[in-house]
Amino acid sequence: MAMIELEGVARRFETGAGRVSALTDVDLRVDTGEFVVVLGPSGSGKTTLLNLIGALDSPTEGVARVAGRDLTQASRSELFEYRRESVSFVFQTFNLFPGLTALENVRFGADVAGVDDAPAVAERVLVDVGLGDRAAHFPAQLSGGEQQRVAIARALATGNEVLLADEPTGELDFQTGVQILELLRADAERGAAVLVVTHNREISRIADRVVELSGGRVVSDGPPPEGRKPVSDLHW
Amino acid sequence: MAHSKGLWLRWSWRDLRSRWLQVAAIALIIALGSGTYAGLSGYTQWRRQNYPASYQALNTHDIRVATTKGTTVPEGTLLGSLDQLEHPEWLAGAEERLIVPTQVDASAAGSTILVPGEIVGVDVTGGGPDIDQVHVMRGRAVDEGDITESRVVLDYHFAEHHGLPPTGELTLSGGRTVDYVGLGFTPDYFMVTTEQGSLLAEAGFAVMFAPLQTAQELAERPEQVNELVLTLREGVDLDAATAEVERWMDRVHPGLAAEVTPIDEERLYRLLLDDIDGDQKLFRIFALLILGGAAFAAFNLTGRIVEAQRREIGIGMSLGLSRWRIAVRPLLVGLQIALLGVVLGAGVGLVVGSLLSDLHESFLPLPVWEAPLQPGAFLSGIALGLGLVFAATVYPVWRAVRVDPVDAIATGPRSTRGSGVAPLLRRIPVPGSSIAQFPLRNVLRSPRRTALTAFGIAAAIAVLVAVIGMVDSFLSTIDKGEADILGPTPERVNVTLDFFYPTDAEQVQAISEVEGVAAAEPGLALGGSLVDGSEGDIDVFIQLIDFDNELWTPTPVEGSLETESPSVVISEKAAADLGVEPGDTVTLRHPRREGLVDYSFVESELPVSAIHPNPYRFMLYMDLDDAALMNLEGIVNTVAVEPEPGVSGDEMKRALFGRDGVAAVEPVADVAGTLEDAMEDALGFLDVVRGAVLVLALLIAFNSTSISADERAREHATMLAFGVRPRTVLLTEMGESLIIGVLATLLGIGLGRLIITWLVRVLLPSTMPDITVWIDVAPATYLTAAVMGVVAVSIAPLLTIRRLRRMDIPSALRVVE
């Protein structure tokens, strides 16, 4: 079942120097339970694509339909509702709330999404990401990898059907990166549509599908050339 | 190196530009602080220069010899004997005059203006008076040609208050009419005061300046005077001359009771000049508090700018830059903000000064009032503004450059680890959902920042509470005095007689027979003093009334009115200043009749029978039976009248006006009303401070919120990315502001109360010794403080709504740091 559908999507920006096309005529479909990696060099439009799917930005052309909603037609209020109830984010720089503990940060995701029994869900998810013993720690007291795991736990605690990750391992060492990817992969296996944006080609090996962007256009879309590998197969 | 200096400067400009809104707000805060300080200090300088100049311009007397109230001496008696002074050559000039009470009817079409007043008869021969000249504001002065025409100059303050034209007609006691040909005043009336202690009493007291002969004729005291004023040659010692005049009176006029008063002991003179220093202390406190708030705000901003530059500082350190060189950039930022602030402050100072100057000219017009720019006041305002604010930037810079480079270059949340009590405070469990926890969590996670913001707002609130609270306390004190004076007969009317009369005299008896009079109680009113060896005498207004009368008697708060022997009832303030209580003895200096019209001052040791609650120190009461002490048994010069039900004060005034022997009629309620009006006029300058403080608090609140919005851009973006609505984000910010606002308000109110307590207990006793001020801050003042500190501060985040709604979420989320 299609969770994400983009048809002829374009995003142009007006700058002082003129018009810049970040995305041009992008068609994309991501199904439920699919783990998709979007590859491309800097400036290829990866993050813009993620922002459009996450309704942080709007396309200038085309149609974006996610979780049954037409984002291009949705009102501002509906977009906020969509972000609360359908999509969750993991950022390269974690973006945890420094004033909240690990557990409270996770609970934030559950609270915002209106999850029943948010405290218990948050606790469970934090244990799932291996940080049950760090629940009372503040972000400043956690390592980078632990912070990113908290960020993933926050996204998972929402229970939303779409998980968008923007360079989730970019700030992390290999070992920690692998841990993070395992968590993301596991979310897809639970039925979420997971879209990971990265410039690290190695990560594409564990994807169900790899979408490659260049100059704002999709230049390839298909399974990894060598077939999907387990996370344990990765090295960089 | 020159290139390097230019780089630091350019870089600091970029820092300023990137935060221009906060920089502008903080500069305005500094401007308000330094400008208010400069404006208030400049105003003090103007008063210091113009008051003496005004006294000098009108050739004000140096010594006044005034005969006992109600008594006169033949014209020339005093003047003609001046050659018997030990050093007559010390005198530069001398003039006699007659000052008599009267009732004035200045009613115009549609309005009844019927007030007590006095006629000041002065020597106008040869263009006089030479001493205490009349400063004419409108119309013309009186001269020899007016002597036979019953022409006077009316007090400018009274005429202005009632909107009277520069010339017109007045009706006086006894039905006599006079024409006033101009409006003016003499140094004794730079501010209109009454015997009962009222200041700025022009609404209910009309003074007329007349040729001496005119005054004598109007008062039916031909060729009589009751004052002698003297001026001294330059260099003559005032104290020595005063002592010599006192000896001269005792030697040459032994049977004549008179007060010899040097100018520096004149009540109004002292009040005006002493007031300058008292006000200056008050101004300085308010201005320093405002500056203190500004310094906190600057400290806050600089601290946050430095915090934002922490990684750059770390990079600088890792590149081997010395701490001093690293500190240059944030210090330059602080210095430039301070400079911008004080430059703007000069403008604010000019505005504040101009407002105060206009205000002063409206309520205290003087013959000389020049308001030039006061460079000293402005320089000290600038120096204080620069110094305080620059000093406030030094600490955060010093703190920043002392961190280890490895910590300084750390990124992300790790960098906001906090120190001191912050980690402990963050552990406090907070109930509610995670969003509901945000406000308190944010407050607790950076207690230093919270405290600085709260202190900045609290400083503004403290000034507000202190300023308005002082006004409240003054008004409450007046209310208490009014309640005490009104007692059970608030419609009571005080009748002042034009002379001493036997109780059974026709003039006294006739008053009780006037239509509309329900009851009449005769009494005596005299001037005197309580002798206090250590602090100087306390001038008192002695009122002798029948303590068994049914109209009004003092309400003792201690002691009792029932006594056997002569005794006095004094005010709480007088008792405190003298250190006495009921049963103790005080020395009262009072007049004593020696012959038919001769009086002398004597001292009597009298027990204090009771303490009364009136806030005015000079109110002293005795039983009319004790008049024997003054040798005035059976003699009165006042009558308290209670109108019949339904008869108004104005009707009573009309009924008594013009009766034989009646000099003045005044409803007791008018005395208190006059004081209240005067207070509201005189405290206009506090409105200037109040306005400045309100703006200051809002600017601090806005600044703080604006800085928070910048700092929390990523957190807000994260919340928005998770679908939290902008209004919810805003509510969390408002919640945090609310907590800080509550803290700041409580702190500000506490500080404000401390300031008022200090002002009332330490400052006022020296600047306003004649009055007890009770600290009584009105609930409305606390409400204003709460509205400003809690509501205004809480809604300040609304100012960032536009920024929040227009936020580029992806960009904010990707910011590294």
Coordinates of C-alpha atoms in Angstrom, one line a residue, chain B residues 124-336:
Chain B
V124 CA 4.6 101.3 48.3
T125 CA 6.0 104.8 48.6
G126 CA 8.8 105.5 46.2
G127 CA 8.0 102.4 44.1
G128 CA 8.2 100.0 47.1
P129 CA 8.2 97.6 48.6
D130 CA 11.9 97.4 48.4
I131 CA 12.0 94.3 50.6
D132 CA 10.0 91.3 49.6
Q133 CA 9.1 92.9 46.3
V134 CA 5.9 91.9 44.5
H135 CA 6.6 89.9 41.4
V136 CA 3.8 90.8 39.0
M137 CA 2.9 88.1 36.5
R138 CA 0.0 89.8 34.9
G139 CA -1.6 93.3 35.1
R140 CA 0.4 95.8 37.1
A141 CA 1.7 96.5 40.6
V142 CA 0.0 98.8 43.1
D143 CA 1.6 102.2 43.8
E144 CA 1.0 105.3 45.8
G145 CA -1.8 106.3 43.5
D146 CA -3.8 103.2 44.6
I147 CA -3.7 104.0 48.3
T148 CA -7.0 105.7 48.5
E149 CA -8.6 103.6 45.8
S150 CA -8.7 100.2 47.6
R151 CA -6.6 98.5 44.9
V152 CA -4.6 95.4 45.5
V153 CA -2.6 92.8 43.6
L154 CA -4.1 89.3 43.9
D155 CA -2.0 86.2 44.4
Y156 CA -1.2 84.7 41.0
H157 CA -1.5 81.1 42.2
F158 CA -5.1 81.6 43.5
A159 CA -6.2 83.4 40.4
E160 CA -4.6 80.9 38.1
H161 CA -6.2 78.0 40.0
H162 CA -9.6 79.5 39.7
G163 CA -9.1 80.9 36.2
L164 CA -9.6 84.5 37.3
P165 CA -8.8 87.4 34.9
P166 CA -5.8 89.7 35.5
T167 CA -8.0 92.4 36.9
G168 CA -11.3 92.3 38.7
E169 CA -13.2 92.9 41.9
L170 CA -13.2 91.0 45.2
T171 CA -15.4 91.3 48.2
L172 CA -13.8 91.0 51.6
S173 CA -15.0 90.3 55.2
G174 CA -17.3 93.1 56.3
G175 CA -18.6 93.6 52.8
R176 CA -15.8 95.8 51.6
T177 CA -14.9 95.5 47.9
V178 CA -11.4 96.0 46.4
D179 CA -10.2 96.0 42.8
Y180 CA -7.3 93.9 41.9
V181 CA -5.2 95.4 39.2
G182 CA -2.7 92.6 38.7
L183 CA -1.6 89.1 39.6
G184 CA 1.6 88.4 41.5
F185 CA 3.3 87.2 44.6
T186 CA 6.1 87.9 47.0
P187 CA 8.9 85.5 48.3
D188 CA 6.7 84.5 51.2
Y189 CA 4.2 83.2 48.7
F190 CA 6.4 81.4 46.2
M191 CA 4.3 78.6 47.4
V192 CA 1.0 79.2 49.2
T193 CA 0.9 77.7 52.6
T194 CA -1.4 78.0 55.5
E195 CA -1.0 78.0 59.3
Q196 CA -2.6 74.6 59.3
G197 CA 0.4 73.3 57.4
S198 CA -1.2 73.1 53.9
L199 CA 1.2 73.4 51.0
L200 CA 0.2 74.5 47.6
A201 CA -2.9 75.8 49.2
E202 CA -3.8 78.3 46.5
A203 CA -7.2 76.7 45.8
G204 CA -8.5 77.7 49.2
F205 CA -6.4 80.7 50.3
A206 CA -6.4 84.1 48.7
V207 CA -3.5 86.5 49.4
M208 CA -3.7 90.2 48.4
F209 CA -0.8 92.6 48.3
A210 CA -2.0 96.1 49.1
P211 CA -0.5 99.5 50.0
L212 CA 0.0 99.5 53.8
Q213 CA -2.6 102.3 54.3
T214 CA -5.1 100.3 52.3
A215 CA -4.5 97.2 54.4
Q216 CA -4.8 99.2 57.6
E217 CA -8.1 100.7 56.4
L218 CA -9.5 97.4 55.3
A219 CA -8.6 95.8 58.6
E220 CA -9.7 98.7 60.6
R221 CA -6.3 99.0 62.1
P222 CA -5.3 102.5 61.2
E223 CA -1.6 103.2 61.5
Q224 CA -0.9 99.7 62.9
V225 CA 1.6 97.1 61.8
N226 CA 2.5 93.6 62.9
E227 CA 5.7 92.8 61.1
L228 CA 9.1 94.2 60.5
V229 CA 11.3 92.8 57.8
L230 CA 15.0 93.5 57.7
T231 CA 17.7 93.0 55.1
L232 CA 21.4 92.8 56.1
R233 CA 24.4 94.2 54.4
E234 CA 26.6 91.8 52.6
G235 CA 28.9 89.8 54.8
V236 CA 26.9 90.3 58.0
D237 CA 26.5 87.0 59.9
L238 CA 22.8 86.1 59.9
D239 CA 22.9 84.3 63.3
A240 CA 24.7 87.1 65.0
A241 CA 22.3 89.7 63.6
T242 CA 19.3 87.6 64.6
A243 CA 20.6 87.3 68.1
E244 CA 21.1 91.0 68.2
V245 CA 17.6 91.7 67.0
E246 CA 16.2 89.4 69.7
R247 CA 18.2 91.3 72.4
W248 CA 17.0 94.5 70.9
M249 CA 13.4 93.4 71.2
D250 CA 13.9 92.3 74.8
R251 CA 15.6 95.5 75.7
V252 CA 13.7 98.1 73.7
H253 CA 10.3 96.5 73.5
P254 CA 10.0 94.3 76.7
G255 CA 6.2 94.1 76.7
L256 CA 5.9 93.1 73.1
A257 CA 5.7 89.4 72.3
A258 CA 7.2 88.8 68.9
E259 CA 8.9 86.1 67.0
V260 CA 12.3 86.9 65.4
T261 CA 12.9 84.5 62.6
P262 CA 16.0 84.5 60.3
I263 CA 15.3 83.6 56.7
D264 CA 16.9 80.2 57.0
E265 CA 14.4 79.2 59.6
E266 CA 11.4 80.4 57.7
R267 CA 9.2 77.4 57.0
L268 CA 8.7 77.9 53.3
Y269 CA 12.3 78.9 52.6
R270 CA 13.5 75.8 54.5
L271 CA 10.9 73.6 52.8
L272 CA 11.9 74.8 49.3
L273 CA 15.6 74.6 49.8
D274 CA 15.7 71.5 52.0
D275 CA 13.3 69.9 49.6
I276 CA 15.9 70.1 46.8
D277 CA 18.3 67.8 48.6
G278 CA 15.6 65.5 49.8
D279 CA 14.2 65.2 46.3
Q280 CA 17.6 64.7 44.8
K281 CA 18.1 61.7 47.1
L282 CA 14.8 60.4 46.0
F283 CA 15.6 61.1 42.4
R284 CA 19.0 59.5 42.6
I285 CA 17.5 56.3 44.1
F286 CA 14.8 56.0 41.4
A287 CA 17.3 56.8 38.6
L288 CA 19.9 54.4 40.0
L289 CA 17.2 51.7 40.3
I290 CA 16.3 52.3 36.6
L291 CA 19.9 52.2 35.7
G292 CA 20.3 49.1 37.8
G293 CA 17.5 47.5 35.8
A294 CA 19.3 48.6 32.6
A295 CA 22.5 47.1 33.8
F296 CA 20.9 43.8 34.5
A297 CA 19.3 43.8 31.1
A298 CA 22.7 44.7 29.5
F299 CA 24.3 42.0 31.5
N300 CA 21.7 39.5 30.3
L301 CA 22.1 40.5 26.6
T302 CA 25.9 40.5 26.6
G303 CA 25.9 37.2 28.5
R304 CA 23.8 35.7 25.9
I305 CA 25.8 37.2 23.0
V306 CA 28.9 35.8 24.6
E307 CA 27.2 32.4 25.1
A308 CA 26.3 32.4 21.4
Q309 CA 29.9 33.1 20.6
R310 CA 31.2 30.3 22.8
R311 CA 32.3 28.1 20.0
E312 CA 34.0 31.0 18.2
I313 CA 35.8 31.7 21.4
G314 CA 36.8 28.1 21.6
I315 CA 38.1 28.2 18.1
G316 CA 40.0 31.4 18.9
M317 CA 41.6 29.7 21.8
S318 CA 42.5 26.6 19.8
L319 CA 44.2 29.0 17.3
G320 CA 46.3 30.4 20.2
L321 CA 44.6 33.7 20.7
S322 CA 45.1 35.2 24.1
R323 CA 42.1 35.6 26.4
W324 CA 42.5 39.3 26.2
R325 CA 42.2 39.4 22.5
I326 CA 39.3 37.1 22.5
A327 CA 37.6 39.3 25.0
V328 CA 37.9 42.4 22.7
R329 CA 35.0 41.5 20.4
P330 CA 32.3 41.0 23.0
L331 CA 33.6 43.9 25.0
L332 CA 33.4 46.1 22.0
V333 CA 29.8 45.0 21.5
G334 CA 29.0 45.9 25.1
L335 CA 30.8 49.2 24.8
Q336 CA 29.0 50.2 21.6

